Short mmCIF file of C-alpha atoms and ligand atoms in Angstrom, two decimals:
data_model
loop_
_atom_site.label_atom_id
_atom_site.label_comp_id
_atom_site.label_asym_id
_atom_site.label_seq_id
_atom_site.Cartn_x
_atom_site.Cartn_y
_atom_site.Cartn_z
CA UNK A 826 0.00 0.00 0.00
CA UNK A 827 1.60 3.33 -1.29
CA UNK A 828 0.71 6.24 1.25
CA UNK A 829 2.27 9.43 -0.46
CA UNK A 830 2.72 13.12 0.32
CA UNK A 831 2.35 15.17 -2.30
CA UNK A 832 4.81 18.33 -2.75
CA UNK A 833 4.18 21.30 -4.88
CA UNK A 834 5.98 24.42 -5.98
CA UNK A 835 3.44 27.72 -6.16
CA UNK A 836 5.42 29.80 -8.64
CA UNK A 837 4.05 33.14 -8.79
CA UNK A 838 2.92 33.08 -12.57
CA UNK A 839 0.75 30.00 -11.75
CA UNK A 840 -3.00 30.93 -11.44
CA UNK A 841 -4.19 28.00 -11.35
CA UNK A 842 -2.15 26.37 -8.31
CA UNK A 843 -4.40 25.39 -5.77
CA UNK A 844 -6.33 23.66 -8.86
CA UNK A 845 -3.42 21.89 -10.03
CA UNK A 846 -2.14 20.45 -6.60
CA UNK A 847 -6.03 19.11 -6.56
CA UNK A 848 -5.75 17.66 -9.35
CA UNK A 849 -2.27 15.73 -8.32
CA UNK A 850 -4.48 14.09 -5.46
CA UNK A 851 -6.70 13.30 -7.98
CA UNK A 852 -3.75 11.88 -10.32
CA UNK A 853 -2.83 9.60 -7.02
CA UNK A 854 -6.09 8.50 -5.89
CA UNK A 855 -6.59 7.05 -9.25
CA UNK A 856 -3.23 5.08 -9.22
CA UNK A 857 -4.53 3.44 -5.67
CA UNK A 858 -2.45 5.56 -3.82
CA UNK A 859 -3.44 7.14 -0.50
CA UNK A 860 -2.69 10.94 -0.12
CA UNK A 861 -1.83 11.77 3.59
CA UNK A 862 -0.31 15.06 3.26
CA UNK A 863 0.49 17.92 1.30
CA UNK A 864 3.36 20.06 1.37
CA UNK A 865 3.44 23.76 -0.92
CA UNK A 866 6.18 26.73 -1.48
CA UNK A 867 5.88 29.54 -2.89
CA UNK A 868 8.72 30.74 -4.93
CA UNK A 869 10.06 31.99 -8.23
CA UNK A 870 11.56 28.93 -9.55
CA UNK A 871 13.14 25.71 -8.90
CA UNK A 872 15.95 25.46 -7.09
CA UNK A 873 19.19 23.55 -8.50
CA UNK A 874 19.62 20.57 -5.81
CA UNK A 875 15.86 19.70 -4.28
CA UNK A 876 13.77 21.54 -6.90
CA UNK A 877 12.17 23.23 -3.70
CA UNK A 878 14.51 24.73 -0.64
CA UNK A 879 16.69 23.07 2.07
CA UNK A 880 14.41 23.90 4.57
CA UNK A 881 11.45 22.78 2.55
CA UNK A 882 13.28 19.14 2.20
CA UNK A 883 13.18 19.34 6.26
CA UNK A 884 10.17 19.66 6.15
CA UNK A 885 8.77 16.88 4.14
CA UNK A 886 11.26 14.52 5.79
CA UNK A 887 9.75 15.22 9.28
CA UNK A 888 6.45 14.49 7.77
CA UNK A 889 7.61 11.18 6.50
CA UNK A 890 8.83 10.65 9.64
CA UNK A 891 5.64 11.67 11.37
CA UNK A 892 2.89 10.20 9.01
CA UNK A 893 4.90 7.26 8.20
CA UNK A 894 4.69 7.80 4.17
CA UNK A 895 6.82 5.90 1.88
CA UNK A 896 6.39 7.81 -1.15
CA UNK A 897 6.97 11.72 -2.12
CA UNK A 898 4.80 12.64 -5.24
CA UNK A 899 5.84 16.04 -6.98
CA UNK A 900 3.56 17.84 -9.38
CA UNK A 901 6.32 19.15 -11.71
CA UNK A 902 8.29 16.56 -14.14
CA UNK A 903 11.46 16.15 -11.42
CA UNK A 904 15.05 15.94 -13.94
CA UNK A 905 17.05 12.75 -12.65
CA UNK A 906 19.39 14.65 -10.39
CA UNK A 907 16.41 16.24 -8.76
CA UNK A 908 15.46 12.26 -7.82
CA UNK A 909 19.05 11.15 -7.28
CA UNK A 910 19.32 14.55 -4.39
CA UNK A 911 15.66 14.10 -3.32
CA UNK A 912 15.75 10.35 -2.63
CA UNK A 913 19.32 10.70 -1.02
CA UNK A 914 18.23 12.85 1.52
CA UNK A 915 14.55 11.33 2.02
CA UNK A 916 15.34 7.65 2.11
CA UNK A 917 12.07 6.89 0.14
CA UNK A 918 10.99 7.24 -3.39
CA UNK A 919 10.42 10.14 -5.08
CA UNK A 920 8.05 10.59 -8.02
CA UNK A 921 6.53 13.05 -9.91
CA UNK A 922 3.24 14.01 -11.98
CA UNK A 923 4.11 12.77 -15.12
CA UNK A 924 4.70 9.16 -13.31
CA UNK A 925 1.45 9.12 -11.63
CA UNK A 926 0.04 10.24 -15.71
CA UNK A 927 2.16 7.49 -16.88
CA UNK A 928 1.00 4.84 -15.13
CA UNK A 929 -2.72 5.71 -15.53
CA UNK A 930 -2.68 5.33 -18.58
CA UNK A 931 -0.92 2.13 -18.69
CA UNK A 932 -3.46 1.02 -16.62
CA UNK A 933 -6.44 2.16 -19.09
CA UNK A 934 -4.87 0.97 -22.33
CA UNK A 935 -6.58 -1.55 -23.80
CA UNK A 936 -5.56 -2.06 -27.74
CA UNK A 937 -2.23 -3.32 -28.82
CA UNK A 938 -1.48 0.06 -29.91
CA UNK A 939 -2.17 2.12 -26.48
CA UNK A 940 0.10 -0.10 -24.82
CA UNK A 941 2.71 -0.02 -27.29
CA UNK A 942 2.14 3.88 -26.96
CA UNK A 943 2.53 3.52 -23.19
CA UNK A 944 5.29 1.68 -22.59
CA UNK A 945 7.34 3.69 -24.78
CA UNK A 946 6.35 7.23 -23.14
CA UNK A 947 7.89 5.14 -19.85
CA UNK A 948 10.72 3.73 -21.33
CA UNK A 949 11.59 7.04 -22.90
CA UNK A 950 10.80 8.92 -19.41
CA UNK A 951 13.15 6.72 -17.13
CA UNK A 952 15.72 6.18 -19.63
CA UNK A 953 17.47 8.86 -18.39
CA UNK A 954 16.52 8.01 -14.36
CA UNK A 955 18.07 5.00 -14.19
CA UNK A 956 20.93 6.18 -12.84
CA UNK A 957 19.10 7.02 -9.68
CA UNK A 958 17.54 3.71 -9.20
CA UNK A 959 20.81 2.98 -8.67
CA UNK A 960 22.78 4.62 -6.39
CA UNK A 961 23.01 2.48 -3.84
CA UNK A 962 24.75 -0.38 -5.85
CA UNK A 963 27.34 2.68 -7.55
CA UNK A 964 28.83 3.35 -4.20
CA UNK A 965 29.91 0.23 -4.24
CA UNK A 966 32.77 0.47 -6.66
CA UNK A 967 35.93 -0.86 -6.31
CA UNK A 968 39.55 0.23 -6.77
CA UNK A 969 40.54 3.07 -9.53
CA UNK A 970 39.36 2.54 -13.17
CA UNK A 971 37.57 -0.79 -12.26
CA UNK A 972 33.72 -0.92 -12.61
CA UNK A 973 31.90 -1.90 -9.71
CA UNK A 974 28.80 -3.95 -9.85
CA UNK A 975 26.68 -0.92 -9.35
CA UNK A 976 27.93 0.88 -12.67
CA UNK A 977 27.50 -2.90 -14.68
CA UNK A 978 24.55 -3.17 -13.61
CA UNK A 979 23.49 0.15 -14.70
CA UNK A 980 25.13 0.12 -18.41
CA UNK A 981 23.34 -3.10 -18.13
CA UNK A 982 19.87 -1.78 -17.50
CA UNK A 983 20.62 1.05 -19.65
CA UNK A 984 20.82 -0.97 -22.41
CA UNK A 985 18.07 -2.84 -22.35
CA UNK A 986 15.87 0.06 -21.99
CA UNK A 987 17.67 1.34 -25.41
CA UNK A 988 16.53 -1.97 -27.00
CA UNK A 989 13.23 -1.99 -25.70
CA UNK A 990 12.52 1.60 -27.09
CA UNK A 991 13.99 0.40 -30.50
CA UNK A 992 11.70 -2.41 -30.73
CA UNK A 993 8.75 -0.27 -29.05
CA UNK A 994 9.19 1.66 -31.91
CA UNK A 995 9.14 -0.04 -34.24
CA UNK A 996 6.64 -2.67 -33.55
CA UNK A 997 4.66 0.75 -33.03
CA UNK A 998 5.45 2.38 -36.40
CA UNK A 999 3.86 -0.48 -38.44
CA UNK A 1000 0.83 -0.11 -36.41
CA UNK A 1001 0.81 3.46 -37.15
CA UNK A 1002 1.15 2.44 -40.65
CA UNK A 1003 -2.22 0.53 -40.95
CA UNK A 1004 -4.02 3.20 -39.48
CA UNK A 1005 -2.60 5.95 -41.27
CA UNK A 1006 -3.39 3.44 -44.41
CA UNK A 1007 -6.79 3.15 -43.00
CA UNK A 1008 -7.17 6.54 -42.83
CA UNK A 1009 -6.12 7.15 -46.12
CA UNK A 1010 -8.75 4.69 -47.63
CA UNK A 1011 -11.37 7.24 -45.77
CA UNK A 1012 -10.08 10.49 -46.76
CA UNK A 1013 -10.54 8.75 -50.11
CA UNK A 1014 -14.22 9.06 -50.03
CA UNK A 1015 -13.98 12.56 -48.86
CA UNK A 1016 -17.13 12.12 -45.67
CA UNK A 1017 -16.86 14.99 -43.95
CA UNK A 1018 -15.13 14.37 -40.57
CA UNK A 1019 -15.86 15.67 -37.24
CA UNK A 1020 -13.15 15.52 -33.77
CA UNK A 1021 -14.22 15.41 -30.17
CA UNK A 1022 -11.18 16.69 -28.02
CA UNK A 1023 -11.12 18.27 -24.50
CA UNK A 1024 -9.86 18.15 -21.41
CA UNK A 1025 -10.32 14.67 -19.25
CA UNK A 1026 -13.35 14.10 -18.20
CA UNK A 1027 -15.39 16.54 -19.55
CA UNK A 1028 -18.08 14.40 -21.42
CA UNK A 1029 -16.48 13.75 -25.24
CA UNK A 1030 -17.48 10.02 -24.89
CA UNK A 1031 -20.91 11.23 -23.05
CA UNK A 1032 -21.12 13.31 -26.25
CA UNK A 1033 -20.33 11.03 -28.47
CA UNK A 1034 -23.21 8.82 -27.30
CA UNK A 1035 -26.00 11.21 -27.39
CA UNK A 1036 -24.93 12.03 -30.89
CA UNK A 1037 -25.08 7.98 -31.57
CA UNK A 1038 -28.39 7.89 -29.71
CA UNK A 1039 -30.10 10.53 -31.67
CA UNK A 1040 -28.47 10.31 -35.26
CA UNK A 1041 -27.70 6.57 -35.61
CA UNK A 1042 -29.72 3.27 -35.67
CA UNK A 1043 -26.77 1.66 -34.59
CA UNK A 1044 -27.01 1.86 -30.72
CA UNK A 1045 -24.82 -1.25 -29.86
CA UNK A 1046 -21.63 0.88 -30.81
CA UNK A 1047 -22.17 3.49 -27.63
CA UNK A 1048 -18.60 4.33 -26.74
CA UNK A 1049 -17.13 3.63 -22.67
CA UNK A 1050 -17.84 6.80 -21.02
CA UNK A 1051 -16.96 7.33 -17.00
CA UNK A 1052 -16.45 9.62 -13.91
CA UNK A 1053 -12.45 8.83 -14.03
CA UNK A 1054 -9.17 10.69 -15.56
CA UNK A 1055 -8.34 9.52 -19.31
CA UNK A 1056 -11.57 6.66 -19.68
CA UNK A 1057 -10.66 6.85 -23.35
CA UNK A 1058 -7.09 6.22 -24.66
CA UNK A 1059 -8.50 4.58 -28.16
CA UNK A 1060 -9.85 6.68 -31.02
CA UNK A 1061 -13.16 5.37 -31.94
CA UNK A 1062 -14.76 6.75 -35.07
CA UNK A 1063 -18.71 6.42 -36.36
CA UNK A 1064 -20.71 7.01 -39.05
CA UNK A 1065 -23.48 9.77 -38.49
CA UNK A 1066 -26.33 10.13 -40.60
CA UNK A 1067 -28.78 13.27 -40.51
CA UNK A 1068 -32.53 13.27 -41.18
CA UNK A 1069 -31.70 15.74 -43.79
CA UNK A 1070 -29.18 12.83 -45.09
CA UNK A 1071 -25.76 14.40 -44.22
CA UNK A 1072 -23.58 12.00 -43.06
CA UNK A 1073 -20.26 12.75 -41.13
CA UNK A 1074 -17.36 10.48 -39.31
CA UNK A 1075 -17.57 11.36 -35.60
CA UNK A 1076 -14.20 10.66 -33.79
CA UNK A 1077 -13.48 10.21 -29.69
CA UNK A 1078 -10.04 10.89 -28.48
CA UNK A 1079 -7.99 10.86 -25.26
CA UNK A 1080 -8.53 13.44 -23.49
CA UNK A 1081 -5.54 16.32 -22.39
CA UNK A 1082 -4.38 17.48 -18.48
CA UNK A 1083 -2.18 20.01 -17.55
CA UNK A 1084 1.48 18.93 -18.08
CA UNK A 1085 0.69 16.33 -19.97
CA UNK A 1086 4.08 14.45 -20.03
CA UNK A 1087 5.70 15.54 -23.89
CA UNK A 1088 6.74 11.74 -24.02
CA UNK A 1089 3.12 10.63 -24.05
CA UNK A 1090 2.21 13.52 -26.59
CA UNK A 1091 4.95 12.14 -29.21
CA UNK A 1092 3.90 8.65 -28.67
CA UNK A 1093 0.52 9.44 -29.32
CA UNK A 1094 0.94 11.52 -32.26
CA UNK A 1095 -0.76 9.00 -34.43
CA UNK A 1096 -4.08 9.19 -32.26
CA UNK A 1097 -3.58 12.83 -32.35
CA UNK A 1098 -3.30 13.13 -36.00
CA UNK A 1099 -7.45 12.42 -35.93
CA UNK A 1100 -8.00 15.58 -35.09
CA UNK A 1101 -5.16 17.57 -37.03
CA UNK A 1102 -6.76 15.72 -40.13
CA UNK A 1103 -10.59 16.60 -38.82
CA UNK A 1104 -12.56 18.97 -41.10
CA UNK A 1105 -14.06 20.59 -37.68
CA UNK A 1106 -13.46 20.39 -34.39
CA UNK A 1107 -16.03 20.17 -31.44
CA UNK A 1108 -13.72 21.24 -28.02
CA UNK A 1109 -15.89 20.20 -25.27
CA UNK A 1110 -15.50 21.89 -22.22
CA UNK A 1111 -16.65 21.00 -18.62
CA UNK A 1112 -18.19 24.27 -17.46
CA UNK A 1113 -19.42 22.74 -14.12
CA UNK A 1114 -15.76 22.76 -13.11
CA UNK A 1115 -14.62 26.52 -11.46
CA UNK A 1116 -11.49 25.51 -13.55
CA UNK A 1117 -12.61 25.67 -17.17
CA UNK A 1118 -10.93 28.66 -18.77
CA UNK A 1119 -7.97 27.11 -17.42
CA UNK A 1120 -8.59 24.24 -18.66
CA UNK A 1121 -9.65 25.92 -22.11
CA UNK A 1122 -6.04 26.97 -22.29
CA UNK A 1123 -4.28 23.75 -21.48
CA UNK A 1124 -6.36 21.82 -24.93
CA UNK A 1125 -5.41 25.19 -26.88
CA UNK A 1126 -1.95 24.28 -26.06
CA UNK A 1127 -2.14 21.30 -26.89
CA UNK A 1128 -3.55 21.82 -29.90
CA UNK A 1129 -1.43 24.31 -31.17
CA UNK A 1130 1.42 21.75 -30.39
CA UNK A 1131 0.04 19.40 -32.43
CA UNK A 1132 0.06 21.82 -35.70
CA UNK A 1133 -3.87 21.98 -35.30
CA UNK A 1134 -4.44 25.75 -35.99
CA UNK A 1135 -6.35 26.14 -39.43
CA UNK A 1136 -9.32 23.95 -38.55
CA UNK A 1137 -12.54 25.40 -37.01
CA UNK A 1138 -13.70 25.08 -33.87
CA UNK A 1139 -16.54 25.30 -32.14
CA UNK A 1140 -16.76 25.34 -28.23
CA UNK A 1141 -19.31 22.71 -26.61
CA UNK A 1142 -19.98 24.51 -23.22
CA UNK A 1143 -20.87 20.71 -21.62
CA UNK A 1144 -22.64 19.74 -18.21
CA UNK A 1145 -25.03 23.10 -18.11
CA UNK A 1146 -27.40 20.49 -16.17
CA UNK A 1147 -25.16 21.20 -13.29
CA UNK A 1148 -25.35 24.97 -13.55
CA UNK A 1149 -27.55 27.46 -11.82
CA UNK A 1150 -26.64 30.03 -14.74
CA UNK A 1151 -24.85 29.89 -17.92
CA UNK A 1152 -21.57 31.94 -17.55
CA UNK A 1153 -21.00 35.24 -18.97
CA UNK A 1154 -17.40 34.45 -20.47
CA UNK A 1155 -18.46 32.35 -23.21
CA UNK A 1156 -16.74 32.90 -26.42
CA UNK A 1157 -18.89 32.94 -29.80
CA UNK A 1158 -19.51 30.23 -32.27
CA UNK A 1159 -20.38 28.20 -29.25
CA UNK A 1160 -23.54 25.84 -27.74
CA UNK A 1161 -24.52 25.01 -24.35
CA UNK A 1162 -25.16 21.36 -24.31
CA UNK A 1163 -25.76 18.83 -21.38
CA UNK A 1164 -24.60 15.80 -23.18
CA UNK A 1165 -25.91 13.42 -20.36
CA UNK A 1166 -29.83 13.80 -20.96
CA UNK A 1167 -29.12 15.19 -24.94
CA UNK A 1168 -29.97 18.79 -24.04
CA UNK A 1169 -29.61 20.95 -27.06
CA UNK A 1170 -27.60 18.28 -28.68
CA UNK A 1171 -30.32 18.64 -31.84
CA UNK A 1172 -28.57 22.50 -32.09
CA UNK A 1173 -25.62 21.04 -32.41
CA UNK A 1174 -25.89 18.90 -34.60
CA UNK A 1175 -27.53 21.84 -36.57
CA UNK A 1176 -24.13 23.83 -35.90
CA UNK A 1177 -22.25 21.04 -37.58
CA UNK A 1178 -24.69 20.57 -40.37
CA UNK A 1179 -24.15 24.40 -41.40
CA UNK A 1180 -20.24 23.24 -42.09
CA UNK A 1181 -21.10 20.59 -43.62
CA UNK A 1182 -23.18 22.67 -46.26
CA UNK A 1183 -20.76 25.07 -46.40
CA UNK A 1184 -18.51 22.22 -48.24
CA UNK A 1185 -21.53 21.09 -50.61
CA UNK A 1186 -22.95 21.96 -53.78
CA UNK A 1187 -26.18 20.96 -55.59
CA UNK A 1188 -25.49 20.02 -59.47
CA UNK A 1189 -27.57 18.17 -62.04
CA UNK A 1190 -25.86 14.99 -63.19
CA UNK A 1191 -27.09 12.90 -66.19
CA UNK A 1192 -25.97 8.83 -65.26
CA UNK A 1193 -25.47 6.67 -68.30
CA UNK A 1194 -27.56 3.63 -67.69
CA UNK A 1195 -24.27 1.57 -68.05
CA UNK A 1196 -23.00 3.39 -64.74
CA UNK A 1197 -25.27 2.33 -62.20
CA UNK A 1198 -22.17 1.88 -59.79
CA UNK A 1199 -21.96 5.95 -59.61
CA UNK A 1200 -25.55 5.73 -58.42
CA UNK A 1201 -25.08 3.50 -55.65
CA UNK A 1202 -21.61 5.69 -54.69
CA UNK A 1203 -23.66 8.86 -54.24
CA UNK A 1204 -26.78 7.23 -52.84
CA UNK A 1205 -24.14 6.19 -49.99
CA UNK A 1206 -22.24 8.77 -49.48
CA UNK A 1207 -24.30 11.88 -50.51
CA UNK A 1208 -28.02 13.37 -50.96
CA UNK A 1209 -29.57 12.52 -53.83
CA UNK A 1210 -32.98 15.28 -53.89
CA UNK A 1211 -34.41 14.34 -56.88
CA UNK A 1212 -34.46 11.01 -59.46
CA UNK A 1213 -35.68 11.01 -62.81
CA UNK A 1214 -34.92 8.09 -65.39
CA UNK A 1215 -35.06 9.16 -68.96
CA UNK A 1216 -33.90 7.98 -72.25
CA UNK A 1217 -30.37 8.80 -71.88
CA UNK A 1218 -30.08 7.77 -68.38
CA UNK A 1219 -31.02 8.74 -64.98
CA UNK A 1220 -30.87 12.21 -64.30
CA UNK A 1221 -30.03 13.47 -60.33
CA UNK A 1222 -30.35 16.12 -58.42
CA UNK A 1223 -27.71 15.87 -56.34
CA UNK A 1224 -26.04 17.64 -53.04
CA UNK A 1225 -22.42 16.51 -53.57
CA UNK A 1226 -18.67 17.24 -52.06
CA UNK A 1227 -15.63 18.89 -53.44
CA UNK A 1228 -14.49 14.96 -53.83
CA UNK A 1229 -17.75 14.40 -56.16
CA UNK A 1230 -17.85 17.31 -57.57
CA UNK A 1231 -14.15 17.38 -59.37
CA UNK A 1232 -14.69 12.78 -59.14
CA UNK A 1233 -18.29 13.04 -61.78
CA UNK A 1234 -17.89 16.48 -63.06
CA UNK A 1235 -18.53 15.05 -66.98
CA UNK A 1236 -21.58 13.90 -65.75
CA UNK A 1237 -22.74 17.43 -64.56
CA UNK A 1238 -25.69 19.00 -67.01
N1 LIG B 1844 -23.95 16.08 -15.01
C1 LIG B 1844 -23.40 15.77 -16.18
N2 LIG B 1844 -22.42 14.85 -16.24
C2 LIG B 1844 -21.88 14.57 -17.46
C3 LIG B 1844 -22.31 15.22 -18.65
N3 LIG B 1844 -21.58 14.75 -19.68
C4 LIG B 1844 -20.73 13.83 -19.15
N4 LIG B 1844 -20.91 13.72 -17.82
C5 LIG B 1844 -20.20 12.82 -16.89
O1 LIG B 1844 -18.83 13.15 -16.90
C6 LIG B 1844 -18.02 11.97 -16.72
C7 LIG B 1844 -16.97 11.87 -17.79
O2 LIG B 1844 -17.61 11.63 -19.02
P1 LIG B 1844 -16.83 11.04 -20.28
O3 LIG B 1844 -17.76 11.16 -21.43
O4 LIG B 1844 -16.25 9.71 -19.99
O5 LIG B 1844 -15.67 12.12 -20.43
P2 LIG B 1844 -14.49 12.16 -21.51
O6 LIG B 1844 -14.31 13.58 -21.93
O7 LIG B 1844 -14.75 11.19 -22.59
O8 LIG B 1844 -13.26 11.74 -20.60
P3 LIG B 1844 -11.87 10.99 -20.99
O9 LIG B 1844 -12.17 9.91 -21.95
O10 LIG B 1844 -11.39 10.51 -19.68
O11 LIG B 1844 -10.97 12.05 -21.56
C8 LIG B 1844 -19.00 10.81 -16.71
O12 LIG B 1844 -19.27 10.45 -15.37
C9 LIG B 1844 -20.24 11.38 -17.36
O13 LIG B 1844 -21.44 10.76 -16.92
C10 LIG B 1844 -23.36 16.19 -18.53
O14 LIG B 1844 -23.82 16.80 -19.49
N5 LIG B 1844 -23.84 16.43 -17.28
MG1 LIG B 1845 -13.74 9.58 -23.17
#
């Protein structure tokens, strides 16, 4: 049983402090660990040796002492010397945020690909830390020049840990390739394609339900939605149709956190490339927690780091059910939902609908006979108003995609 206190450094340009250190607890409880104490310090920045002061490293050692804890959880990504001094002074272990996010979502991936996304964010994160695992067995070395059993043992582990990320890797990048292959085959047909991201928790999965509950007749492909950090680590995409016959590819993500570890972003760059290939993007946003704008910024960040900056967005204001009134703040081209009981979830569909328009036209096409194979192509994959068979062939009136359009323009009277 790991009983942890948590230690965190206010520094003055951080707003959002209290929130983040709440979070941590969060971070912990959800990794079975129980929180007994917390420890803060205000101060510009880090310092070189402990990451927080001397007297601050007193501090927490006499609540070890005192609570009997056995682990120290930071909420900033500790380097490896900050470990090596920290755990030399503390006797215990000495972790940090980006663990706790780390093991999380080893814990939640499911699909071959998660967990090959996983374990290479950790092997890539404690590459570098070996060295303070340890330092115990290093001080053990023996006359000049000669390696002691400490330093073997660490080129050793070192070593494997650079041949595990190879194969990670690798085994990895010919996943990637059949999705990215998959993807292709998709972008193909040109369906207008719509991304759910956020920050954890705040209802994309929810969302993504509703939408399957009130657009599809496919209800056995509801997506896992729950009260916990990261539920989703999979991209899960489905075909929406509209009574007005629109049809769209609705996408569920993992969800972003505040220093989300960079390791985890790069390994799961090819789940994030959903949504820097999306045609729109649906940002849904957690309003019933005092956080939000905060947490606004964070998934803008995120974004941006991801090269997503030319699609549009619009801002799902989620959980209003929880609200006594709708807060003033609220940027434009946005909708109030409550994606647990489908409140409003009709408007925004309607708000997607008027993209999706925006990308259509409505031509006149005149079908050989012979062709009957366009027919069925557009009768799947666009709206077909009007059909009129006539000596030539069958003529269409037809709402149709840049893809169609340039595909059948010949055919266009
Ligand atoms: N009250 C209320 N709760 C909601 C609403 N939408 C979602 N929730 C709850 O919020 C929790 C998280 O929902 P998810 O849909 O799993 O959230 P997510 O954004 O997919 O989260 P991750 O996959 O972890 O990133 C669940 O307990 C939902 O029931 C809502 O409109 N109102
Ligand atoms: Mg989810």
């Amino acid at each position: 049983m790991e009983e942890a206190i948590l230690v965190g450094l206010d520094l003055e340009k951080d707003q959002n402090f209290e929130n983040s250190m709440l979070e941590l607890a969060n971070l912990a409880t959800a990794c079975n660990i129980t929180v007994l104490h917390t420890i803060t310090q205000k101060s510009k920045r880090p310092t070189a040796n402990y990451y927080i002061g001397s007297g601050k490293v007193k501090e927490v050692l006499e609540a070890i002492t005192t609570l009997d804890a056995n682990l120290v959880i930071f909420n900033d990504e500790l380097s490896p010397s900050h470990i090596r001094n920290l755990e030399e002074q503390l006797n215990i272990k000495v972790i940090d945020r980006t663990v706790l996010i780390l093991d999380i979502f080893a814990r939640r991936a499911k699909t071959k690909e998660a967990m090959l996304q996983v374990e290479l964010a950790q092997a890539k994160y404690f590459m570098p830390r070996v060295i303070g695992m340890h330092k115990h067995l290093s001080r053990q070395k023996s006359g000049t020049g000669s390696k002691g059993p400490g330093e073997q043992q660490l080129e050793l582990d070192r070593r494997l840990l650079r041949n595990k990320i190879t194969k990670l890797q690798g085994d990895l990048d010919s996943l990637v390739q059949v999705r990215r292959t998959q993807r292709e085959k998709r972008k193909n047909n040109d369906i207008f394609t719509v991304a759910l991201t956020g920050y954890t928790n705040s209802g994309k999965s929810t969302l993504m339900n509703s939408i399957i509950d009130i657009a599809t007749t496919h209800k056995e492909e509801y997506v896992f939605e729950k009260n916990m950090l990261f539920a989703t680590l999979e991209t899960k995409t489905k075909r929406i149709h509209l009574d007005n016959n629109h049809i769209f590819l609705l996408t569920d993500t993992v969800g972003f956190i505040e220093k989300l570890p960079h390791h985890l972003i790069e390994a799961f760059k090819s789940t994030l490339e959903e949504i820097s290939e999306a045609s729109l993007i649906l940002h849904v946003i957690d309003t019933s927690n005092k956080d939000y704008e905060n947490q606004i910024k964070t998934v803008e960040e995120v974004l941006e780091s991801i090269g997503v900056s030319e699609i549009p967005i619009v801002y799902v204001y989620n959980k209003v059910d929880l609200l006594e009134e709708i807060p003033l703040t609220i940027k434009d081209k946005s909708v109030f939902i409550s994606a647990i009981n489908n409140y409003n979830v009709n408007r925004l569909l309607e708000t997607i609908d008027k993209f999706i328009y925006k990308t259509i036209s409505v031509v006149t096409m005149l079908l050989p006979f012979n062709r009957s194979e366009i027919y069925a192509e557009l009768k799947e994959t666009s709206n077909i108003l009007n059909t009129e068979y006539t000596e030539e062939g069958t003529t269409i009136q037809v709402e149709v995609n840049e893809y169609h359009l340039s595909k059948y323009k010949e055919f266009i009277k």
